[in-house]
Amino acid sequence: MIEPMKKVSVVLLNKEKEEALKALRKIGLVHLEKLDGSSEKLTAFKEYTNNAMLSESILGEIKLPKTKKGNEATLSDQEVVNLCAEVVEKSDRKKGLLEEISADTTELDRFSSWGQVTIEDFTYLAEKGIQLKMYEVPAEKYSQIDESVKTILVNNDSKAVRFMVINGGEGRPANLLPEAFEVPFPRMSTKLLEEEILKDKKEIAEIEAFYTEKAPYVTAISKFQKKLVADIEFENVNAGMGCEKNGNENDLAWLSGYVPAANLEEFKKYCADNSWALAYADPEDDDVEVPTKLKNNKFVSLIYPLTDFLGTVPGYHEFDISGWFLLFFTIFFAMIFGDGGYGLLVTAFVVIMMLKTKAAKKPVPALFGLILLVALATVIWGTVTCTWFGIPVEKLPNWLTKLSIPWISSAYEDKLWNVPWIADTSIGLTKSQNLQIFCFALALLQLSVAHIKAAARNIREGNGVKSLGDIGSLMQLIGMFWVVLAMVVNGQVFPMLGSIGPVPVGKIEVAMIAVGFALSFIFANYEGSVGKSILESCKNIISVLLGVVNVFSDIVSYIRLWAVGLAGAAISETVNTLAGPMLGHAILFIAAIALLVFGHGLNMILNLLSVIVHGVRLNTLEFCTHIGMSWSGVKFQPFAEK
């Protein structure tokens, strides 16, 4: 459930605000409204943070021998600040040196075919009245240079000739071939460029040695950086909270935030003890910054590591779907992973990790509980479908086959299962079709839950008329479910417009879709006036009509659970087929084991990615679209000591 919040405002003396904020942080009950403070201290803290982040990145790349616990190098906060500033300064200097080396190297490469070029010599000759310029020309063109142009051949190769023009004047000699191009002098003599490169490299080596010397302090920098997060948060509030600036002793300061309703009495007492004025009220519907605090039992809370990883937080006025998310995600994970053998491997791994964590007397992360749950679900799914490491059914023990459910078990792949309402034994459902029906049934169940919850909420809030729109959407969903079975699974078993015995299924399905559409069209936007609701639907007639198609596509999209699981099973079988022949040869046995480990390991990774892409999507997109959730929430994060 989403815990109710109270919007609170606290007023106190401006001169006492720093002490008050420390006390407020100690109690850790208030989620403060967003503040944007500005002060010299805050600017300094942010600079320290940037320097610490860059320093940790630079020094963290240096590999050092492991130190025994408790022997880490330590520094005071001021020493860390000074060290980080020095690291950043040297980092900037190193960057400049590398740019200089690159520029000098490019310059040297430009004159690599000319040999040593000394600017001082050219200057000396120019003072004596001998002006030289450097030129290059294609090899076959040099002989065509006019005799009036005085040249000195420097060297040549198969492609170009390098020469100098004597006393050609300030500009280009008039009779010089257009193919000849002037080579600008280097910015300094090539020998000096080489010396400068060596000098820069030496300085870079000194900087690298400094990094190596200071690398043991990376842990101290990391700790300081974490401490800065709290300091920045505190100073941001201190500088950003509202206050009077009259210069009087009794000037007031104030701030606003949110406190869980269950903790309001405790907070009121705390304010009274500290002589703070307090005002509180229920959040308004248009308050967009109301934080969301979820409260569920330990089992439902297993889903929190996943939602935290995704960054999905329901809005304060939205639904808490944690329990439904966990239920369907567990089923989706099992179906996509699909293999009971994989489930056993993951179960064994996570149990070992949990035991090691407990042995180290550390709390077991909630993530381990979630992994254990989905792994056991995978074992169950692998059992009922008789899927174990892609091993052919005939090579599995009989008792494993008997544990499976025949209608969806791989042990009965080619069997055609008859349905009770069709006498013709040549018409039935295959295992794949049964699995497709199961996927679509999951879609019907999950999406129906969405509309039922939406309708129940409208009724609970006194807007029962609007709930008729949700009931209409539910009717469309049920009618469209039969359409999907007819069009995707088997039109003979599920006749689109036919009957099953005396029951006119086709007419019922069409009627449900038509009536459901009408109810949704009339009441989906109801806010006290049916006419306005219909008008709103007319304004969005295109999206309303497409909504019927979307119901069909949303149900069909659940077939991905079967398709992705089928792909994973195919990969398992392929890996086994490739490795099988090698297992019979002693020399190739190790290679076969390596292939099996690599192939099945890669398949497990691909399955995990598929779970994130497909299993999460069905919960956060299809389901949440039907329930009307946008995940617009802000997680409850009280102003508290870290």
Short mmCIF file of C-alpha atoms in Angstrom, two decimals, residues 103-372:
data_model
loop_
_atom_site.label_atom_id
_atom_site.label_comp_id
_atom_site.label_asym_id
_atom_site.label_seq_id
_atom_site.Cartn_x
_atom_site.Cartn_y
_atom_site.Cartn_z
CA ALA A 103 51.19 19.02 -32.05
CA ASP A 104 54.99 18.74 -31.93
CA THR A 105 54.93 15.20 -33.28
CA THR A 106 52.72 16.29 -36.17
CA GLU A 107 55.17 19.11 -36.89
CA LEU A 108 58.12 16.71 -36.85
CA ASP A 109 56.30 14.31 -39.16
CA ARG A 110 55.82 17.18 -41.59
CA PHE A 111 59.60 17.61 -41.83
CA SER A 112 60.61 13.96 -41.52
CA SER A 113 61.73 13.91 -45.18
CA TRP A 114 63.67 17.17 -44.87
CA GLY A 115 66.02 16.14 -42.09
CA GLN A 116 67.04 18.67 -39.43
CA VAL A 117 65.55 22.11 -39.99
CA THR A 118 67.14 24.92 -37.98
CA ILE A 119 65.22 28.21 -37.98
CA GLU A 120 68.27 30.12 -36.69
CA ASP A 121 70.24 29.19 -39.83
CA PHE A 122 67.54 30.52 -42.13
CA THR A 123 67.38 33.73 -40.07
CA TYR A 124 71.18 34.17 -40.20
CA LEU A 125 71.28 33.70 -44.01
CA ALA A 126 68.39 36.13 -44.47
CA GLU A 127 70.37 38.76 -42.53
CA LYS A 128 73.26 38.20 -44.97
CA GLY A 129 70.94 38.76 -47.94
CA ILE A 130 70.37 35.10 -48.78
CA GLN A 131 66.67 34.34 -48.45
CA LEU A 132 65.67 30.67 -48.69
CA LYS A 133 62.21 29.12 -49.00
CA MET A 134 61.28 25.44 -48.86
CA TYR A 135 59.21 23.82 -51.63
CA GLU A 136 58.03 20.39 -52.75
CA VAL A 137 57.01 19.36 -56.26
CA PRO A 138 56.02 16.05 -57.90
CA ALA A 139 59.17 14.16 -58.99
CA GLU A 140 58.41 14.33 -62.71
CA LYS A 141 57.89 18.12 -62.60
CA TYR A 142 61.19 19.23 -61.06
CA SER A 143 63.05 19.19 -64.37
CA GLN A 144 60.43 21.56 -65.83
CA ILE A 145 61.22 24.41 -63.42
CA ASP A 146 62.27 27.56 -65.29
CA GLU A 147 66.01 28.24 -65.24
CA SER A 148 65.36 31.77 -63.99
CA VAL A 149 64.30 30.28 -60.66
CA LYS A 150 67.39 29.54 -58.61
CA THR A 151 66.94 26.31 -56.66
CA ILE A 152 68.94 24.02 -54.38
CA LEU A 153 68.00 20.33 -54.46
CA VAL A 154 67.63 18.92 -50.93
CA ASN A 155 66.50 15.34 -51.67
CA ASN A 156 64.00 13.39 -53.65
CA ASP A 157 62.13 10.10 -53.81
CA SER A 158 59.87 8.41 -56.34
CA LYS A 159 56.96 10.73 -55.53
CA ALA A 160 58.35 14.18 -54.70
CA VAL A 161 61.38 16.42 -54.91
CA ARG A 162 62.26 18.74 -52.02
CA PHE A 163 64.18 21.88 -52.89
CA MET A 164 64.82 25.45 -51.77
CA VAL A 165 64.37 28.64 -53.77
CA ILE A 166 67.14 31.24 -53.37
CA ASN A 167 66.12 34.90 -53.09
CA GLY A 168 62.63 34.34 -54.46
CA GLY A 169 61.38 37.49 -52.75
CA GLU A 170 58.59 37.90 -50.24
CA GLY A 171 55.96 36.26 -52.41
CA ARG A 172 55.98 33.24 -54.69
CA PRO A 173 58.39 33.41 -57.65
CA ALA A 174 56.44 34.31 -60.80
CA ASN A 175 57.98 31.59 -62.98
CA LEU A 176 57.65 28.76 -60.46
CA LEU A 177 55.51 25.80 -61.53
CA PRO A 178 51.97 25.87 -60.09
CA GLU A 179 52.46 22.24 -58.93
CA ALA A 180 55.19 23.34 -56.50
CA PHE A 181 53.89 24.21 -53.05
CA GLU A 182 55.68 26.08 -50.32
CA VAL A 183 56.46 24.28 -47.07
CA PRO A 184 55.98 26.69 -44.14
CA PHE A 185 58.81 26.79 -41.62
CA PRO A 186 58.24 24.94 -38.30
CA ARG A 187 57.44 27.08 -35.28
CA MET A 188 60.88 26.17 -33.93
CA SER A 189 63.87 24.13 -35.04
CA THR A 190 63.17 20.40 -35.34
CA LYS A 191 65.90 19.65 -32.82
CA LEU A 192 64.20 21.89 -30.28
CA LEU A 193 60.87 20.18 -31.05
CA GLU A 194 62.45 16.82 -30.26
CA GLU A 195 63.87 18.20 -27.02
CA GLU A 196 60.49 19.67 -26.09
CA ILE A 197 58.76 16.32 -26.69
CA LEU A 198 61.29 14.55 -24.45
CA LYS A 199 60.83 17.21 -21.78
CA ASP A 200 57.02 16.88 -21.91
CA LYS A 201 57.23 13.08 -21.71
CA LYS A 202 59.49 13.37 -18.69
CA GLU A 203 56.99 15.66 -16.98
CA ILE A 204 54.15 13.23 -17.80
CA ALA A 205 56.19 10.41 -16.23
CA GLU A 206 56.59 12.54 -13.08
CA ILE A 207 52.82 13.10 -12.99
CA GLU A 208 52.22 9.35 -13.38
CA ALA A 209 54.66 8.69 -10.54
CA PHE A 210 52.71 11.19 -8.42
CA TYR A 211 49.49 9.30 -9.19
CA THR A 212 51.09 6.01 -8.18
CA GLU A 213 52.37 7.56 -4.96
CA LYS A 214 48.93 8.91 -4.05
CA ALA A 215 46.88 5.91 -5.25
CA PRO A 216 46.69 4.35 -1.73
CA TYR A 217 44.52 7.32 -0.71
CA VAL A 218 41.72 6.46 -3.13
CA THR A 219 39.69 4.87 -0.30
CA ALA A 220 40.01 8.02 1.78
CA ILE A 221 38.85 10.08 -1.22
CA SER A 222 35.87 7.76 -1.73
CA LYS A 223 34.83 8.10 1.92
CA PHE A 224 35.21 11.87 1.75
CA GLN A 225 33.09 11.99 -1.40
CA LYS A 226 30.28 10.05 0.28
CA LYS A 227 30.44 12.41 3.24
CA LEU A 228 30.20 15.37 0.86
CA VAL A 229 26.84 14.11 -0.42
CA ALA A 230 25.33 14.68 3.02
CA ASP A 231 27.13 18.02 3.41
CA ILE A 232 25.82 19.25 0.05
CA GLU A 233 22.30 18.15 0.90
CA PHE A 234 22.47 19.94 4.25
CA GLU A 235 23.94 23.15 2.85
CA ASN A 236 21.49 23.16 -0.07
CA VAL A 237 18.60 23.13 2.42
CA ASN A 238 20.32 25.64 4.70
CA ALA A 239 20.91 28.09 1.84
CA GLY A 240 17.64 27.40 0.02
CA MET A 241 15.03 27.52 2.77
CA GLY A 242 12.88 30.64 2.98
CA CYS A 243 13.78 33.25 5.56
CA GLU A 244 13.32 36.89 6.53
CA LYS A 245 16.30 39.15 5.92
CA ASN A 246 15.54 42.17 8.07
CA GLY A 247 18.65 41.76 10.18
CA ASN A 248 16.59 41.38 13.34
CA GLU A 249 17.25 38.83 16.04
CA ASN A 250 13.71 37.48 15.69
CA ASP A 251 13.78 36.98 11.92
CA LEU A 252 12.00 33.77 10.93
CA ALA A 253 12.93 30.89 8.60
CA TRP A 254 10.65 28.21 7.23
CA LEU A 255 10.53 25.08 5.13
CA SER A 256 7.92 22.63 3.87
CA GLY A 257 7.81 18.93 3.22
CA TYR A 258 5.91 15.71 3.79
CA VAL A 259 5.68 13.38 6.77
CA PRO A 260 4.01 9.93 6.79
CA ALA A 261 0.65 10.25 8.51
CA ALA A 262 1.60 7.39 10.83
CA ASN A 263 4.54 9.49 12.15
CA LEU A 264 2.71 12.81 12.45
CA GLU A 265 2.11 12.62 16.21
CA GLU A 266 5.77 11.84 16.81
CA PHE A 267 6.78 14.77 14.61
CA LYS A 268 4.34 17.14 16.35
CA LYS A 269 5.89 16.27 19.72
CA TYR A 270 9.37 16.80 18.31
CA CYS A 271 8.41 20.25 16.99
CA ALA A 272 6.90 21.20 20.34
CA ASP A 273 10.05 20.08 22.20
CA ASN A 274 12.19 22.28 19.90
CA SER A 275 9.80 25.30 20.00
CA TRP A 276 9.08 25.13 16.26
CA ALA A 277 5.77 26.28 14.83
CA LEU A 278 4.07 23.55 12.78
CA ALA A 279 1.23 23.56 10.28
CA TYR A 280 0.00 20.45 8.48
CA ALA A 281 -2.73 19.36 6.08
CA ASP A 282 -3.62 16.58 3.65
CA PRO A 283 -1.93 16.86 0.24
CA GLU A 284 -4.09 18.38 -2.50
CA ASP A 285 -4.81 16.55 -5.75
CA ASP A 286 -2.71 19.05 -7.68
CA ASP A 287 0.36 18.63 -5.44
CA VAL A 288 2.80 16.98 -7.86
CA GLU A 289 5.73 16.56 -5.48
CA VAL A 290 4.00 14.37 -2.89
CA PRO A 291 6.47 11.52 -2.24
CA THR A 292 5.48 7.88 -2.36
CA LYS A 293 6.32 5.55 0.49
CA LEU A 294 5.36 1.92 -0.04
CA LYS A 295 4.51 -0.35 2.85
CA ASN A 296 4.09 -4.07 2.18
CA ASN A 297 4.82 -7.36 3.89
CA LYS A 298 8.23 -8.99 3.52
CA PHE A 299 7.12 -11.27 0.70
CA VAL A 300 5.68 -8.53 -1.52
CA SER A 301 8.70 -6.35 -0.71
CA LEU A 302 10.86 -8.83 -2.64
CA ILE A 303 9.97 -6.88 -5.80
CA TYR A 304 11.59 -3.68 -4.49
CA PRO A 305 15.15 -4.43 -5.76
CA LEU A 306 13.75 -4.72 -9.29
CA THR A 307 11.61 -1.57 -9.13
CA ASP A 308 14.51 0.33 -7.54
CA PHE A 309 16.77 -0.82 -10.38
CA LEU A 310 14.20 0.29 -12.94
CA GLY A 311 13.60 3.57 -11.10
CA THR A 312 9.84 3.04 -11.26
CA VAL A 313 7.87 4.73 -8.48
CA PRO A 314 4.06 4.98 -8.53
CA GLY A 315 2.61 8.44 -8.07
CA TYR A 316 1.11 9.27 -4.68
CA HIS A 317 -2.39 9.23 -6.21
CA GLU A 318 -1.72 6.08 -8.29
CA PHE A 319 -1.88 2.38 -7.38
CA ASP A 320 0.63 0.30 -5.50
CA ILE A 321 0.87 -2.75 -7.76
CA SER A 322 3.85 -4.31 -5.98
CA GLY A 323 2.01 -7.57 -5.21
CA TRP A 324 0.64 -8.00 -8.73
CA PHE A 325 3.99 -6.98 -10.21
CA LEU A 326 5.75 -9.67 -8.15
CA LEU A 327 3.17 -12.35 -9.01
CA PHE A 328 3.18 -11.84 -12.77
CA PHE A 329 6.90 -11.07 -13.00
CA THR A 330 7.61 -14.40 -11.29
CA ILE A 331 5.41 -16.23 -13.80
CA PHE A 332 6.89 -14.35 -16.76
CA PHE A 333 10.44 -15.04 -15.56
CA ALA A 334 9.73 -18.76 -15.23
CA MET A 335 8.18 -18.97 -18.71
CA ILE A 336 10.96 -16.99 -20.43
CA PHE A 337 13.82 -18.75 -18.62
CA GLY A 338 11.81 -21.88 -19.22
CA ASP A 339 14.32 -24.55 -18.22
CA GLY A 340 14.06 -26.37 -14.90
CA GLY A 341 17.78 -27.21 -15.04
CA TYR A 342 18.66 -23.54 -15.30
CA GLY A 343 16.34 -22.86 -12.39
CA LEU A 344 18.15 -25.46 -10.26
CA LEU A 345 21.53 -23.90 -11.06
CA VAL A 346 20.35 -20.43 -10.11
CA THR A 347 18.68 -21.80 -6.95
CA ALA A 348 21.89 -23.54 -5.86
CA PHE A 349 23.96 -20.42 -6.56
CA VAL A 350 21.71 -18.05 -4.62
CA VAL A 351 21.35 -20.47 -1.66
CA ILE A 352 25.16 -20.67 -1.41
CA MET A 353 25.41 -16.87 -1.53
CA MET A 354 22.75 -16.52 1.16
CA LEU A 355 24.54 -19.02 3.43
CA LYS A 356 27.88 -17.25 2.92
CA THR A 357 26.28 -13.90 3.74
CA LYS A 358 24.71 -15.27 6.90
CA ALA A 359 28.00 -16.91 7.88
CA ALA A 360 29.66 -13.49 7.58
CA LYS A 361 26.93 -12.16 9.92
CA LYS A 362 25.69 -9.70 7.31
CA PRO A 363 22.05 -9.03 6.41
CA VAL A 364 20.86 -11.03 3.41
CA PRO A 365 20.03 -8.62 0.55
CA ALA A 366 16.39 -8.61 -0.59
CA LEU A 367 17.67 -9.25 -4.11
CA PHE A 368 18.68 -12.77 -3.10
CA GLY A 369 15.12 -13.47 -1.99
CA LEU A 370 13.75 -12.29 -5.34
CA ILE A 371 16.26 -14.41 -7.27
CA LEU A 372 15.42 -17.46 -5.16
#
